Amino acid sequence: MRQNPERRTALIDAAIEVLAGQGARGLTFRAVDNQAGVPIGTASNYFANRDALLVQAGRRVFQRLDPGAAVIGEALALPRTRASVERLMHEMVERITGFGSGFLAMLELRLEATRRPELRKVLTAQIRENLQANIDFHLETGMPGDARSVEMLYLALNWLITEQLTLPEVFGEGRTRELVTVAVDMIVPPR
């Protein structure tokens, strides 16, 4: 397998775009090569098979959605209030919808995982780890609410993001912002 890290990353990013635009059935090495603008046969030189590409695409989505040190630093500086949780949830929804193709690709990967036990195992571990990291961060920073609050926000906002990216006319962007606020108000107890 070829090891040029920049080319490999570009191919994985192209796979994410193919997943988002064409679905899992459209994810072929040829489609990835076309999306990446590289010669036909390049992706097959970097990935042993389609399953390996699916797994790498799932990992890459999480890398690209990571809030980064700046956002974490800002979060740590906020007061420990429900208003701060609301601000963080708005930031998260905006970050995720800003990389809509990544979220849509992850939906495709989740569907594909129902038919591919190895992909299911990888995604389950990755998502469980990500959710636990969010719970730990919330609890360690002393924000209001508990682990269950974080889990409920995760569930509610994931579906709200799904709605916004797949059927945006159901609520519209302004209503989506309002619903993030409502979710925090209903789920996170006041101090």
CSV table of C-alpha atoms in Angstrom, one decimal:
chain,number,residue,atom,x,y,z
A,1,MET,CA,0.0,0.0,0.0
A,2,ARG,CA,1.2,3.5,-0.8
A,3,GLN,CA,2.0,5.7,2.2
A,4,ASN,CA,1.9,9.4,1.0
A,5,PRO,CA,0.0,10.8,4.0
A,6,GLU,CA,-1.3,13.9,2.2
A,7,ARG,CA,-2.6,11.8,-0.7
A,8,ARG,CA,-4.2,9.2,1.6
A,9,THR,CA,-6.0,12.0,3.5
A,10,ALA,CA,-7.2,13.6,0.3
A,11,LEU,CA,-8.6,10.2,-0.8
A,12,ILE,CA,-10.4,9.7,2.5
A,13,ASP,CA,-11.8,13.2,2.3
A,14,ALA,CA,-13.0,12.4,-1.3
A,15,ALA,CA,-14.6,9.2,0.0
A,16,ILE,CA,-16.5,11.3,2.6
A,17,GLU,CA,-17.8,13.5,-0.2
A,18,VAL,CA,-18.8,10.4,-2.3
A,19,LEU,CA,-20.6,8.9,0.7
A,20,ALA,CA,-22.5,12.1,1.3
A,21,GLY,CA,-23.4,12.7,-2.3
A,22,GLN,CA,-23.9,9.2,-3.7
A,23,GLY,CA,-24.4,7.0,-0.6
A,24,ALA,CA,-22.6,3.9,0.4
A,25,ARG,CA,-23.5,2.1,-2.8
A,26,GLY,CA,-21.8,4.8,-4.8
A,27,LEU,CA,-18.5,4.5,-2.9
A,28,THR,CA,-16.2,2.8,-5.4
A,29,PHE,CA,-12.5,3.3,-5.8
A,30,ARG,CA,-13.2,4.9,-9.2
A,31,ALA,CA,-15.7,7.3,-7.7
A,32,VAL,CA,-13.1,8.3,-5.0
A,33,ASP,CA,-10.4,8.7,-7.7
A,34,ASN,CA,-12.8,11.0,-9.7
A,35,GLN,CA,-13.8,13.0,-6.6
A,36,ALA,CA,-10.1,13.5,-5.6
A,37,GLY,CA,-9.1,14.3,-9.1
A,38,VAL,CA,-6.4,11.7,-9.2
A,39,PRO,CA,-5.6,9.0,-11.8
A,40,ILE,CA,-7.9,6.0,-11.9
A,41,GLY,CA,-6.4,3.2,-9.7
A,42,THR,CA,-4.9,5.6,-7.1
A,43,ALA,CA,-7.4,4.7,-4.3
A,44,SER,CA,-6.9,1.0,-4.8
A,45,ASN,CA,-3.2,1.6,-4.3
A,46,TYR,CA,-3.9,3.1,-0.8
A,47,PHE,CA,-6.6,0.9,0.6
A,48,ALA,CA,-6.7,-2.9,0.6
A,49,ASN,CA,-10.5,-3.0,0.0
A,50,ARG,CA,-13.7,-1.0,0.3
A,51,ASP,CA,-14.2,-1.9,3.9
A,52,ALA,CA,-10.8,-0.3,4.8
A,53,LEU,CA,-11.9,2.8,3.1
A,54,LEU,CA,-15.2,2.9,4.9
A,55,VAL,CA,-13.5,2.6,8.3
A,56,GLN,CA,-11.0,5.3,7.4
A,57,ALA,CA,-13.7,7.6,6.3
A,58,GLY,CA,-15.5,7.1,9.6
A,59,ARG,CA,-12.4,8.0,11.6
A,60,ARG,CA,-11.7,11.0,9.4
A,61,VAL,CA,-15.2,12.5,10.0
A,62,PHE,CA,-14.5,12.5,13.7
A,63,GLN,CA,-11.1,14.1,13.1
A,64,ARG,CA,-12.6,16.9,11.1
A,65,LEU,CA,-15.4,17.5,13.5
A,66,ASP,CA,-13.0,17.8,16.5
A,67,PRO,CA,-13.6,21.3,18.0
A,68,GLY,CA,-9.9,21.9,18.5
A,69,ALA,CA,-7.9,23.5,21.3
A,70,ALA,CA,-9.3,27.0,20.7
A,71,VAL,CA,-12.9,26.0,21.2
A,72,ILE,CA,-12.0,23.8,24.2
A,73,GLY,CA,-10.1,26.7,25.7
A,74,GLU,CA,-13.1,29.0,25.2
A,75,ALA,CA,-15.4,26.4,26.8
A,76,LEU,CA,-13.1,26.2,29.8
A,77,ALA,CA,-13.3,29.9,30.3
A,78,LEU,CA,-17.1,30.1,30.3
A,79,PRO,CA,-19.1,30.4,33.6
A,80,ARG,CA,-20.7,27.1,34.7
A,81,THR,CA,-24.2,28.0,33.7
A,82,ARG,CA,-27.0,26.7,31.5
A,83,ALA,CA,-26.4,29.7,29.2
A,84,SER,CA,-22.8,28.4,28.7
A,85,VAL,CA,-24.1,24.9,27.9
A,86,GLU,CA,-26.5,26.5,25.4
A,87,ARG,CA,-23.6,28.5,23.8
A,88,LEU,CA,-21.6,25.3,23.5
A,89,MET,CA,-24.5,23.4,21.9
A,90,HIS,CA,-25.0,26.2,19.4
A,91,GLU,CA,-21.3,26.1,18.5
A,92,MET,CA,-21.4,22.3,18.1
A,93,VAL,CA,-24.5,22.3,15.9
A,94,GLU,CA,-23.0,25.1,13.7
A,95,ARG,CA,-19.7,23.2,13.5
A,96,ILE,CA,-21.4,19.9,12.5
A,97,THR,CA,-23.8,21.5,10.0
A,98,GLY,CA,-20.8,23.4,8.6
A,99,PHE,CA,-19.4,20.0,7.6
A,100,GLY,CA,-22.7,18.7,6.5
A,101,SER,CA,-21.1,16.2,4.1
A,102,GLY,CA,-19.3,14.6,7.0
A,103,PHE,CA,-22.5,14.2,9.0
A,104,LEU,CA,-24.3,12.8,6.0
A,105,ALA,CA,-21.4,10.4,5.3
A,106,MET,CA,-21.6,9.3,8.9
A,107,LEU,CA,-25.3,8.5,8.4
A,108,GLU,CA,-24.4,6.4,5.4
A,109,LEU,CA,-21.7,4.7,7.4
A,110,ARG,CA,-24.2,3.9,10.2
A,111,LEU,CA,-26.6,2.3,7.7
A,112,GLU,CA,-23.7,0.4,6.1
A,113,ALA,CA,-22.7,-0.8,9.6
A,114,THR,CA,-26.0,-2.6,9.9
A,115,ARG,CA,-24.7,-5.0,7.2
A,116,ARG,CA,-21.0,-5.0,8.0
A,117,PRO,CA,-20.1,-6.3,11.5
A,118,GLU,CA,-16.5,-5.0,11.4
A,119,LEU,CA,-17.6,-1.5,10.5
A,120,ARG,CA,-20.3,-1.7,13.1
A,121,LYS,CA,-17.7,-2.6,15.7
A,122,VAL,CA,-15.4,0.3,14.8
A,123,LEU,CA,-18.2,2.9,14.6
A,124,THR,CA,-19.7,1.7,17.9
A,125,ALA,CA,-16.4,2.0,19.7
A,126,GLN,CA,-15.6,5.4,18.1
A,127,ILE,CA,-19.0,6.9,18.9
A,128,ARG,CA,-19.1,5.4,22.4
A,129,GLU,CA,-15.7,6.9,23.0
A,130,ASN,CA,-16.7,10.3,21.6
A,131,LEU,CA,-19.9,10.4,23.7
A,132,GLN,CA,-17.9,9.4,26.9
A,133,ALA,CA,-15.4,12.1,26.2
A,134,ASN,CA,-18.2,14.6,26.0
A,135,ILE,CA,-19.7,13.4,29.2
A,136,ASP,CA,-16.4,13.4,31.0
A,137,PHE,CA,-15.7,17.0,29.8
A,138,HIS,CA,-19.1,18.2,30.9
A,139,LEU,CA,-18.7,16.6,34.3
A,140,GLU,CA,-15.1,17.6,34.8
A,141,THR,CA,-15.7,21.3,34.0
A,142,GLY,CA,-18.6,21.4,36.4
A,143,MET,CA,-21.3,22.5,33.9
A,144,PRO,CA,-24.8,22.1,35.1
A,145,GLY,CA,-26.5,18.7,34.4
A,146,ASP,CA,-25.2,15.2,34.6
A,147,ALA,CA,-24.2,12.3,32.3
A,148,ARG,CA,-27.9,11.7,31.4
A,149,SER,CA,-28.2,15.4,30.4
A,150,VAL,CA,-25.3,15.0,28.0
A,151,GLU,CA,-26.8,11.8,26.6
A,152,MET,CA,-30.2,13.4,26.0
A,153,LEU,CA,-28.6,16.5,24.3
A,154,TYR,CA,-26.6,14.1,22.1
A,155,LEU,CA,-29.8,12.3,21.1
A,156,ALA,CA,-31.9,15.4,20.6
A,157,LEU,CA,-29.3,17.4,18.7
A,158,ASN,CA,-28.2,14.6,16.5
A,159,TRP,CA,-31.8,14.2,15.2
A,160,LEU,CA,-32.1,18.0,14.9
A,161,ILE,CA,-28.9,18.1,12.8
A,162,THR,CA,-30.2,15.2,10.7
A,163,GLU,CA,-33.4,17.1,10.1
A,164,GLN,CA,-31.6,20.3,9.2
A,165,LEU,CA,-29.2,18.5,6.7
A,166,THR,CA,-31.7,16.2,5.1
A,167,LEU,CA,-35.0,18.2,5.2
A,168,PRO,CA,-34.1,21.8,6.0
A,169,GLU,CA,-37.5,23.1,5.2
A,170,VAL,CA,-39.1,21.3,8.1
A,171,PHE,CA,-37.9,23.8,10.6
A,172,GLY,CA,-35.7,26.3,8.8
A,173,GLU,CA,-32.4,27.7,10.1
A,174,GLY,CA,-34.0,30.2,12.5
A,175,ARG,CA,-36.2,27.6,14.1
A,176,THR,CA,-33.3,25.2,14.4
A,177,ARG,CA,-31.4,27.7,16.5
A,178,GLU,CA,-34.5,28.2,18.6
A,179,LEU,CA,-34.9,24.4,19.1
A,180,VAL,CA,-31.3,24.1,20.3
A,181,THR,CA,-32.1,26.6,23.0
A,182,VAL,CA,-35.3,24.8,23.9
A,183,ALA,CA,-33.5,21.5,24.1
A,184,VAL,CA,-30.9,22.9,26.5
A,185,ASP,CA,-33.7,24.6,28.6
A,186,MET,CA,-35.7,21.4,28.8
A,187,ILE,CA,-32.8,19.0,29.4
A,188,VAL,CA,-30.2,20.9,31.5
A,189,PRO,CA,-31.3,21.8,35.0
A,190,PRO,CA,-30.7,25.4,36.1
A,191,ARG,CA,-28.1,25.9,38.8
